[in-house]
Amino acid sequence: MARIRVVDIRNFRCLKSFTWRPSSGINCLIGSGDAGKSSVLDAIDLCLGARRSLSFSDADFHGLDVSAPISISITLGELDDSLKSMEVYGNYLRSFDAAAGEIDDEPESGKETVLTLNLSVKNDLEPVWTLISERSEAQGQTRYLTWSDRNRLCPTRIGAFAENDLAWRRGSVLTKLSDEKAETSGAMAEAARQARAAFGDIAEQQLSATLGIVGTTARELGIDIGTQPKALLDAHSVSFSGGTIALHNEAGIPLRGLGTGSARLLVAGLQRKAAKEATVILIDEVEHGLEPHRLVRLLQSIGSKETPPPLQGFLTTHSPVVVRELSAEQLTVLRRGKDGHHARVVGTKAEIQGTLRLFPEAFLSSSVLICEGASEVGLVRGIDQFRTAGGKVPMQAVGVTLVDANGCDNLYRRANAFHSLGYRTNVLRDDDKQPDRGIEETFSKAVGAIFRWREGCALEDELFASLPADAVTALLAHAVKLHGEELVGAHITSASGGKIALAACRKAVTPETRTCLAKACATKNNPWFKSVTAMEHCGREIVGPALAQCDAGFRAIVERIFAWIDDGRA
Amino acid sequence: MAAPEIDLLEIERGAITAPAGCGKTQLIAGALSRHSKSKPILVLTHTNAGVAALRGRLDRARVASSRYRLATLDGFAMRIISMFPARSGHNPAILQLASPGSDYPAIRKAAVALLEAGHLSDVLRATYDRLFVDEYQDCSAVQHALAKVMGDALPSCVLGDPMQAIFGFKGNTLVDWDNDVHATFGSAGELGTPWRWKNAGEEAFGHWLLEARKTLLADGSIDLTSAPKNVVHVLLDGSNDHAIRLKVCLTKAPTADGCVLIVADATKPAEQRRFASQTPGAVAAESVDMRDLVEFANAFDLGHAQALDRLVNFAALVMTNVGPDDLLTRVKTLRAGRARKEPSEVERAAMEFAGKPSYAGASAVLAAISKDAGVRTHRPPVLRGCHRMFQACGSHDGLSLLDAAVQVREQSRLIGRPLARRTVGSTLLLKGLEADVCVILNPDVMDSRHLYVAMTRGSRRLVICSDKATINR
């Protein structure tokens, strides 16, 4: 029952203007830390929730500007009959064209019938809920959902703590599992009477002096209260409010004492069972308190793998486990643009799904550098670690992730995927093999300029040609350490056609040995540094420290790469 | 409660033929009270009075109002087009009803177009469990089209009796029961228990009327000699017919609180009123348009020199034995100071009004006349309406008399007509009313349907004035 078709938020916290058409299943919001993910969940919760009042403050207004009212509109589709009743909501029924994404003010044959709910807050901070339609506005009519409909629509929110839903409170998921009700008021009243009887006249002894004064005064004033006033327990003061009945385990311990993760998992599972009544579930930081395997169970318990989706979930996450577990169309990137916030679904294409499985972290960052191979990834990481040791901010801290394209052919498929989702994206590639020129030109134009080693060069060519002599010697020493003298020597001999031996390379660094080593290092079988770990070590221990003494052309490329990385901070 | 003859809740699509007095309303009330689903049943009928009457019956049967929504066909049409103006695309002015003659047809047409386009099918199904349309024989072609297209979205059952279709006239062609109604909805049965007569302990009379209905349906002749004793034939001799009819108008009800309906010639309203004024205790049934009141309001002007003349003549229109000419002459004499006799109550009120005309004064004149010895009000709804109209104008500045008259008319339209002990009217005015005795003064000028409607008004006795014992069609 009832799924959100369109969300429209104005002037709410960090969201100046945000229009979003979520999917009818799981919508997991990802994006950088201050992108407004939680504000979107809050907005949905505030607009759809069944609270009689809410307290707003100036801080809830975008940029603290209280002159621009907060307005949260939610258009609901898949309405049940009572929400489509002409008798109750006739003047507010509208239609939604899913294909065009457009709302029309009146129902239309062949289109979905929808209702638009709005929560507005002006500078008086009073929340006002109304149903929206142009024709009712023209007629000066206003109304909102009936209380029973509001309660039915109320979404379940699983925040940091799930204890509210582990008791029979208004709107809690337990009340939506069935129509059963526990009749408590009679028992409570009886308990209050018994308490009064049990308490008896204990107070009379403890308060005898006061009672004496009251009795005397009353007599003096001619007020008839009998011979002596009594101090009894006021039955009305023994009050029990909502949430009186809560879930307990076998030993009688309240379930709100469960660990955070277990409580959240249980509530999510219950929500799945209540899906017929309440379809919308909101989960902040879905990974909170859950190990990866329990996190996966939570996602599956809310129907992440089911078609059609039983629940419409609005989730936020910073966990690669969640990104990897969900499908690309269940992930939405939320991003702040110049003209307000935008939401983009990660996608439905197979290559996106593959990238998602391999590099979930990249989707949680703000900048992505697509590297042609593992050695580029290692080099950049190594140099970054060297710079960090020297006091620079690490690239992870500015939200940059490196992605291994595993070859020239995948470079732009991955790069374009990230770029189209609004990630700050760039490419670092070898030049021994060129990608399709047209594709590269289009991409370069969009991002400014890409990074590549000089003409015809692979990374190994650049390193052995550009590093100062002692750094070249150090690279060779590291290769020997990794692969042994025998193998490295054989590679050198083979690369030089038997003209140069390992010993010669160790002795002196000449243009010939540089060329030979560059070739020897990149053999098909057992290349010396073609792994992230190996090249990361080279970058940190050798290239980074030697960068200042490097050939200017190579140094310029590396410096441009780090300038781009540092730019992510802005 | 015994099982109903036909269970309306079981009908997906069907028309029920319901002869007069055979428990149609009870059938509807019963179905509504058995209905237990969450969505209400939409019940449509023709007139506001019909809605008021049905609501009264349902309230008496203690049917929870959440189980149904009751409206007129036109009211419902207005609701849906005003609710979805863009889809309907009508000219908004038609909803103001400034010219009802063209606005109502435009409203009906717009509603049918809106429904036929299918825009509301989903919403209708979500809102109502099913549809009942009462008095279906009174549907015009466009109303039938409305019910038909609603029937595509909702399970629907229409109820009516082609033999009671008497509201067809030029420009308002009614549905044909076989060619339109049965063809669209299919027959879901015919009621055959004459409850009205059975409940009065006169079941044989009821069955005879059902047989008479069949005869009339086939345009046959009714033989009064073979009728049960409840049917009294009063022979007209062609010379003293009016005197005979007046005597028949005095027919007593067989029970203490019984009511008598007198059916006169539908084409001659003046004659109906003459019978009402000449029959002690009788009142005239009034048409919902209250034409005489509206005409009087239109012509009456406090400042006009003839104001008192108009007022007194209006009094003579609604009360018997007023003697307007004598009264006016006396007032003239009195005002000139030439009268020897003291003025009566009536004359004093009239003089006061003539000296200082006011709405309250006009009301006082009418009240004094109605209390005068020998005076009897034979058109109480019109007199009451006039008092209310004067009162409204006296207490609201700027309200014109005509507007007040229209207000009064619209109120009475909604309230419906309470039945007097002895009422004179036509089939058009008396349809839907029930009494113990029905007197038919001019059966020979009536067609089969009018005659059938008239014959079925009385539950205990039927008196027919005719110059022969067989009513030929």
CSV table of C-alpha atoms in Angstrom, one decimal, chain A residues 217-549:
chain,number,residue,atom,x,y,z
A,217,THR,CA,-8.2,25.3,59.6
A,218,ALA,CA,-11.1,23.7,57.9
A,219,ARG,CA,-13.1,23.7,61.1
A,220,GLU,CA,-12.3,27.3,61.9
A,221,LEU,CA,-13.6,28.3,58.5
A,222,GLY,CA,-16.6,26.1,58.8
A,223,ILE,CA,-15.7,23.9,55.9
A,224,ASP,CA,-17.1,20.4,56.3
A,225,ILE,CA,-14.5,17.7,55.6
A,226,GLY,CA,-15.5,15.3,58.4
A,227,THR,CA,-13.7,14.9,61.6
A,228,GLN,CA,-10.2,14.5,60.2
A,229,PRO,CA,-8.8,14.8,56.7
A,230,LYS,CA,-7.1,11.8,55.2
A,231,ALA,CA,-3.9,11.4,53.2
A,232,LEU,CA,-4.6,8.7,50.5
A,233,LEU,CA,-2.9,7.8,47.3
A,234,ASP,CA,-4.6,9.7,44.5
A,235,ALA,CA,-5.8,7.1,42.1
A,236,HIS,CA,-5.6,9.5,39.2
A,237,SER,CA,-2.0,10.2,39.8
A,238,VAL,CA,-1.2,6.5,39.1
A,239,SER,CA,-1.1,7.0,35.4
A,240,PHE,CA,0.1,4.7,32.6
A,241,SER,CA,0.6,6.0,29.2
A,242,GLY,CA,1.3,4.6,25.7
A,243,GLY,CA,4.1,2.1,25.4
A,244,THR,CA,2.8,0.4,28.5
A,245,ILE,CA,3.1,-3.0,26.8
A,246,ALA,CA,6.5,-3.8,25.5
A,247,LEU,CA,8.2,-6.9,24.2
A,248,HIS,CA,10.3,-9.0,26.6
A,249,ASN,CA,12.3,-12.1,26.2
A,250,GLU,CA,11.6,-15.4,27.9
A,251,ALA,CA,13.4,-14.3,31.1
A,252,GLY,CA,11.3,-11.1,31.2
A,253,ILE,CA,14.1,-8.7,30.1
A,254,PRO,CA,12.8,-6.0,27.8
A,255,LEU,CA,13.9,-6.4,24.2
A,256,ARG,CA,14.9,-2.8,24.0
A,257,GLY,CA,17.9,-4.1,25.9
A,258,LEU,CA,19.0,-6.1,22.8
A,259,GLY,CA,22.2,-4.9,21.0
A,260,THR,CA,21.7,-2.1,18.6
A,261,GLY,CA,22.2,-4.4,15.6
A,262,SER,CA,19.9,-7.1,16.8
A,263,ALA,CA,17.1,-4.7,17.6
A,264,ARG,CA,17.4,-3.0,14.2
A,265,LEU,CA,17.5,-6.4,12.5
A,266,LEU,CA,14.4,-7.6,14.3
A,267,VAL,CA,12.4,-4.4,13.6
A,268,ALA,CA,13.4,-4.5,9.9
A,269,GLY,CA,12.2,-8.1,9.8
A,270,LEU,CA,8.9,-7.2,11.5
A,271,GLN,CA,8.4,-4.4,9.0
A,272,ARG,CA,8.7,-6.9,6.2
A,273,LYS,CA,5.8,-8.8,7.7
A,274,ALA,CA,3.8,-5.6,8.1
A,275,ALA,CA,4.4,-4.6,4.5
A,276,LYS,CA,0.8,-5.1,3.5
A,277,GLU,CA,-0.2,-2.2,5.8
A,278,ALA,CA,2.8,0.1,5.8
A,279,THR,CA,5.1,0.0,2.8
A,280,VAL,CA,7.6,2.7,3.5
A,281,ILE,CA,10.6,2.0,5.7
A,282,LEU,CA,13.4,4.5,6.5
A,283,ILE,CA,16.8,3.3,7.7
A,284,ASP,CA,19.6,5.6,8.7
A,285,GLU,CA,23.1,4.2,8.3
A,286,VAL,CA,21.8,0.8,7.5
A,287,GLU,CA,25.1,-0.8,8.6
A,288,HIS,CA,25.0,0.6,12.1
A,289,GLY,CA,25.7,-2.0,14.7
A,290,LEU,CA,25.7,-4.9,12.2
A,291,GLU,CA,28.5,-7.2,11.1
A,292,PRO,CA,28.6,-7.8,7.3
A,293,HIS,CA,26.7,-11.1,7.4
A,294,ARG,CA,23.9,-9.6,9.6
A,295,LEU,CA,23.9,-6.5,7.4
A,296,VAL,CA,23.3,-8.7,4.4
A,297,ARG,CA,20.5,-10.4,6.2
A,298,LEU,CA,18.9,-7.1,7.1
A,299,LEU,CA,18.9,-6.0,3.5
A,300,GLN,CA,17.4,-9.3,2.4
A,301,SER,CA,14.8,-9.2,5.1
A,302,ILE,CA,13.5,-6.0,3.7
A,303,GLY,CA,13.3,-7.6,0.3
A,304,SER,CA,16.4,-6.4,-1.5
A,305,LYS,CA,16.3,-9.5,-3.7
A,306,GLU,CA,12.6,-9.8,-4.3
A,307,THR,CA,10.6,-8.9,-7.3
A,308,PRO,CA,8.2,-7.1,-7.1
A,309,PRO,CA,9.8,-5.3,-4.1
A,310,PRO,CA,7.6,-5.8,-1.0
A,311,LEU,CA,8.7,-2.6,0.7
A,312,GLN,CA,9.8,0.8,-0.4
A,313,GLY,CA,12.9,1.4,1.5
A,314,PHE,CA,14.8,4.6,2.0
A,315,LEU,CA,18.3,3.9,3.3
A,316,THR,CA,21.5,5.7,3.8
A,317,THR,CA,24.9,4.0,4.0
A,318,HIS,CA,28.6,4.5,4.0
A,319,SER,CA,29.3,0.8,3.9
A,320,PRO,CA,30.9,-0.9,0.9
A,321,VAL,CA,29.2,-4.1,2.1
A,322,VAL,CA,25.8,-2.5,1.4
A,323,VAL,CA,27.0,-1.1,-2.0
A,324,ARG,CA,28.2,-4.5,-3.0
A,325,GLU,CA,25.1,-6.4,-1.8
A,326,LEU,CA,22.6,-4.1,-3.5
A,327,SER,CA,22.0,-3.9,-7.2
A,328,ALA,CA,23.0,-0.8,-9.1
A,329,GLU,CA,19.3,0.3,-9.5
A,330,GLN,CA,18.9,0.2,-5.7
A,331,LEU,CA,21.6,2.7,-5.2
A,332,THR,CA,21.1,6.4,-5.7
A,333,VAL,CA,23.9,9.0,-5.6
A,334,LEU,CA,22.8,12.2,-3.9
A,335,ARG,CA,24.9,15.2,-4.8
A,336,ARG,CA,24.8,18.9,-4.3
A,337,GLY,CA,24.9,20.8,-7.5
A,338,LYS,CA,25.0,24.5,-8.4
A,339,ASP,CA,21.3,24.6,-8.8
A,340,GLY,CA,20.3,22.4,-5.8
A,341,HIS,CA,20.6,18.7,-5.0
A,342,HIS,CA,20.3,15.9,-7.5
A,343,ALA,CA,19.6,12.2,-7.2
A,344,ARG,CA,20.9,9.8,-9.8
A,345,VAL,CA,20.3,6.1,-9.8
A,346,VAL,CA,23.6,4.3,-10.2
A,347,GLY,CA,22.3,2.4,-13.1
A,348,THR,CA,21.0,-0.7,-14.7
A,349,LYS,CA,23.8,-1.5,-17.1
A,350,ALA,CA,25.9,-4.7,-16.6
A,351,GLU,CA,29.3,-3.0,-16.5
A,352,ILE,CA,28.1,-0.7,-13.7
A,353,GLN,CA,27.1,-3.7,-11.7
A,354,GLY,CA,30.5,-5.2,-12.2
A,355,THR,CA,32.3,-2.1,-11.2
A,356,LEU,CA,30.0,-1.9,-8.2
A,357,ARG,CA,31.0,-5.4,-7.0
A,358,LEU,CA,34.8,-4.7,-7.6
A,359,PHE,CA,35.1,-1.2,-6.3
A,360,PRO,CA,32.2,-0.5,-3.9
A,361,GLU,CA,34.4,2.1,-2.0
A,362,ALA,CA,34.6,4.2,-5.1
A,363,PHE,CA,30.9,4.8,-5.1
A,364,LEU,CA,31.2,6.1,-1.5
A,365,SER,CA,33.8,8.7,-2.4
A,366,SER,CA,33.5,11.9,-4.2
A,367,SER,CA,36.4,11.7,-6.7
A,368,VAL,CA,37.5,8.6,-8.7
A,369,LEU,CA,40.8,8.2,-10.5
A,370,ILE,CA,40.5,5.3,-13.0
A,371,CYS,CA,44.0,3.8,-13.4
A,372,GLU,CA,44.9,1.6,-16.3
A,373,GLY,CA,46.4,-1.1,-14.2
A,374,ALA,CA,47.5,-2.3,-10.7
A,375,SER,CA,50.9,-0.6,-11.0
A,376,GLU,CA,49.4,2.8,-11.5
A,377,VAL,CA,47.1,2.3,-8.5
A,378,GLY,CA,50.2,1.2,-6.5
A,379,LEU,CA,52.3,4.1,-7.6
A,380,VAL,CA,49.8,6.7,-6.8
A,381,ARG,CA,49.0,5.1,-3.4
A,382,GLY,CA,52.7,4.8,-2.6
A,383,ILE,CA,53.5,8.4,-3.5
A,384,ASP,CA,50.5,9.6,-1.5
A,385,GLN,CA,51.7,7.6,1.5
A,386,PHE,CA,55.1,9.3,1.1
A,387,ARG,CA,53.5,12.7,1.0
A,388,THR,CA,51.3,11.9,4.0
A,389,ALA,CA,54.4,11.0,6.0
A,390,GLY,CA,55.6,14.5,5.0
A,391,GLY,CA,52.5,16.1,6.5
A,392,LYS,CA,50.1,16.3,3.5
A,393,VAL,CA,46.4,15.2,3.8
A,394,PRO,CA,45.9,11.6,2.6
A,395,MET,CA,43.8,11.3,-0.5
A,396,GLN,CA,41.2,9.1,1.2
A,397,ALA,CA,40.6,12.0,3.5
A,398,VAL,CA,39.6,14.2,0.6
A,399,GLY,CA,37.3,11.5,-0.8
A,400,VAL,CA,39.5,10.2,-3.7
A,401,THR,CA,39.4,6.5,-4.6
A,402,LEU,CA,41.6,4.8,-7.1
A,403,VAL,CA,40.0,2.2,-9.4
A,404,ASP,CA,41.9,-0.4,-11.4
A,405,ALA,CA,40.5,-0.5,-14.9
A,406,ASN,CA,42.5,-3.7,-15.5
A,407,GLY,CA,43.6,-2.7,-19.0
A,408,CYS,CA,43.2,0.0,-21.5
A,409,ASP,CA,39.9,-1.4,-22.9
A,410,ASN,CA,38.0,-0.9,-19.7
A,411,LEU,CA,39.3,2.6,-19.0
A,412,TYR,CA,36.5,4.7,-20.4
A,413,ARG,CA,33.7,2.3,-19.8
A,414,ARG,CA,34.4,2.7,-16.1
A,415,ALA,CA,35.4,6.4,-16.3
A,416,ASN,CA,32.2,7.3,-18.1
A,417,ALA,CA,30.1,5.3,-15.7
A,418,PHE,CA,31.4,7.3,-12.7
A,419,HIS,CA,31.4,10.6,-14.6
A,420,SER,CA,27.8,10.3,-15.6
A,421,LEU,CA,26.9,9.7,-12.0
A,422,GLY,CA,28.4,13.1,-11.1
A,423,TYR,CA,31.6,11.8,-9.5
A,424,ARG,CA,34.7,13.9,-10.1
A,425,THR,CA,36.4,11.5,-12.4
A,426,ASN,CA,39.8,11.3,-14.2
A,427,VAL,CA,41.9,8.7,-16.0
A,428,LEU,CA,45.6,7.7,-15.6
A,429,ARG,CA,46.9,5.5,-18.4
A,430,ASP,CA,50.0,4.2,-20.1
A,431,ASP,CA,50.7,5.3,-23.6
A,432,ASP,CA,52.1,2.1,-25.0
A,433,LYS,CA,48.6,1.2,-26.1
A,434,GLN,CA,46.0,3.8,-27.0
A,435,PRO,CA,42.2,3.7,-26.4
A,436,ASP,CA,39.7,4.8,-28.9
A,437,ARG,CA,40.6,8.4,-29.8
A,438,GLY,CA,37.0,9.7,-30.1
A,439,ILE,CA,35.9,8.4,-26.8
A,440,GLU,CA,39.0,9.8,-25.1
A,441,GLU,CA,38.5,13.2,-26.7
A,442,THR,CA,34.9,13.4,-25.6
A,443,PHE,CA,35.9,12.5,-22.0
A,444,SER,CA,38.9,14.8,-22.0
A,445,LYS,CA,36.7,17.7,-23.1
A,446,ALA,CA,34.3,17.0,-20.2
A,447,VAL,CA,36.9,16.8,-17.5
A,448,GLY,CA,39.6,19.2,-18.8
A,449,ALA,CA,42.5,16.9,-19.3
A,450,ILE,CA,43.4,13.3,-18.6
A,451,PHE,CA,46.7,11.9,-17.2
A,452,ARG,CA,48.9,9.7,-19.3
A,453,TRP,CA,52.6,8.8,-19.5
A,454,ARG,CA,54.5,10.4,-22.3
A,455,GLU,CA,54.1,9.3,-25.9
A,456,GLY,CA,54.6,5.6,-26.3
A,457,CYS,CA,55.6,5.1,-22.7
A,458,ALA,CA,54.3,2.6,-20.2
A,459,LEU,CA,54.9,3.4,-16.5
A,460,GLU,CA,58.0,1.2,-16.3
A,461,ASP,CA,59.5,3.2,-19.3
A,462,GLU,CA,58.8,6.4,-17.5
A,463,LEU,CA,60.3,5.2,-14.2
A,464,PHE,CA,63.5,3.8,-15.5
A,465,ALA,CA,64.0,6.8,-17.8
A,466,SER,CA,63.1,9.6,-15.4
A,467,LEU,CA,64.3,8.6,-12.0
A,468,PRO,CA,67.8,9.7,-10.8
A,469,ALA,CA,70.5,7.0,-10.8
A,470,ASP,CA,70.3,6.0,-7.2
A,471,ALA,CA,66.6,5.5,-7.4
A,472,VAL,CA,67.0,3.3,-10.4
A,473,THR,CA,69.5,1.2,-8.4
A,474,ALA,CA,67.0,1.1,-5.6
A,475,LEU,CA,64.3,-0.2,-7.9
A,476,LEU,CA,66.6,-2.9,-9.1
A,477,ALA,CA,67.5,-3.9,-5.6
A,478,HIS,CA,63.8,-4.1,-4.7
A,479,ALA,CA,63.1,-6.3,-7.8
A,480,VAL,CA,65.9,-8.6,-6.7
A,481,LYS,CA,64.5,-8.7,-3.2
A,482,LEU,CA,61.0,-9.6,-4.6
A,483,HIS,CA,62.0,-12.0,-7.3
A,484,GLY,CA,65.6,-13.1,-6.6
A,485,GLU,CA,68.8,-12.6,-8.5
A,486,GLU,CA,68.3,-15.5,-10.8
A,487,LEU,CA,65.0,-14.4,-12.3
A,488,VAL,CA,65.9,-10.7,-12.4
A,489,GLY,CA,69.2,-11.6,-14.0
A,490,ALA,CA,67.6,-13.8,-16.6
A,491,HIS,CA,65.1,-11.1,-17.5
A,492,ILE,CA,68.0,-8.6,-17.9
A,493,THR,CA,70.0,-10.9,-20.0
A,494,SER,CA,67.0,-11.8,-22.2
A,495,ALA,CA,65.9,-8.1,-22.5
A,496,SER,CA,69.4,-7.1,-23.7
A,497,GLY,CA,69.9,-9.9,-26.0
A,498,GLY,CA,72.7,-11.2,-23.8
A,499,LYS,CA,74.6,-7.9,-24.0
A,500,ILE,CA,74.0,-6.7,-20.4
A,501,ALA,CA,74.1,-8.6,-17.1
A,502,LEU,CA,72.6,-7.9,-13.7
A,503,ALA,CA,76.0,-7.1,-12.3
A,504,ALA,CA,76.6,-4.3,-14.9
A,505,CYS,CA,73.2,-2.8,-14.1
A,506,ARG,CA,74.1,-2.8,-10.4
A,507,LYS,CA,77.4,-1.2,-11.1
A,508,ALA,CA,76.4,1.8,-13.2
A,509,VAL,CA,73.2,3.4,-14.5
A,510,THR,CA,73.6,4.3,-18.1
A,511,PRO,CA,71.0,5.1,-20.8
A,512,GLU,CA,71.6,1.5,-22.0
A,513,THR,CA,70.9,-0.1,-18.6
A,514,ARG,CA,67.9,2.2,-18.2
A,515,THR,CA,66.4,1.0,-21.5
A,516,CYS,CA,67.3,-2.6,-20.7
A,517,LEU,CA,65.8,-2.5,-17.2
A,518,ALA,CA,62.6,-0.9,-18.4
A,519,LYS,CA,62.2,-3.7,-20.9
A,520,ALA,CA,63.3,-6.5,-18.5
A,521,CYS,CA,60.9,-5.3,-15.8
A,522,ALA,CA,57.8,-5.7,-17.9
A,523,THR,CA,58.0,-9.3,-19.1
A,524,LYS,CA,54.8,-11.1,-19.7
A,525,ASN,CA,55.5,-13.7,-17.1
A,526,ASN,CA,56.6,-12.5,-13.7
A,527,PRO,CA,56.7,-8.7,-14.3
A,528,TRP,CA,58.6,-7.1,-11.4
A,529,PHE,CA,56.2,-4.5,-10.1
A,530,LYS,CA,52.8,-5.2,-11.7
A,531,SER,CA,50.9,-5.5,-8.4
A,532,VAL,CA,49.5,-2.9,-6.1
A,533,THR,CA,51.7,-4.0,-3.2
A,534,ALA,CA,55.0,-4.0,-5.2
A,535,MET,CA,54.4,-0.7,-6.9
A,536,GLU,CA,53.0,0.9,-3.7
A,537,HIS,CA,56.3,0.1,-2.0
A,538,CYS,CA,58.3,1.6,-5.0
A,539,GLY,CA,56.1,4.7,-4.9
A,540,ARG,CA,56.5,5.2,-1.2
A,541,GLU,CA,60.1,4.3,-0.7
A,542,ILE,CA,61.7,5.2,-4.0
A,543,VAL,CA,59.7,7.4,-6.4
A,544,GLY,CA,58.2,9.7,-3.8
A,545,PRO,CA,61.6,10.6,-2.1
A,546,ALA,CA,63.3,10.9,-5.5
A,547,LEU,CA,60.6,12.9,-7.2
A,548,ALA,CA,62.3,16.3,-6.8
A,549,GLN,CA,65.4,15.0,-8.7
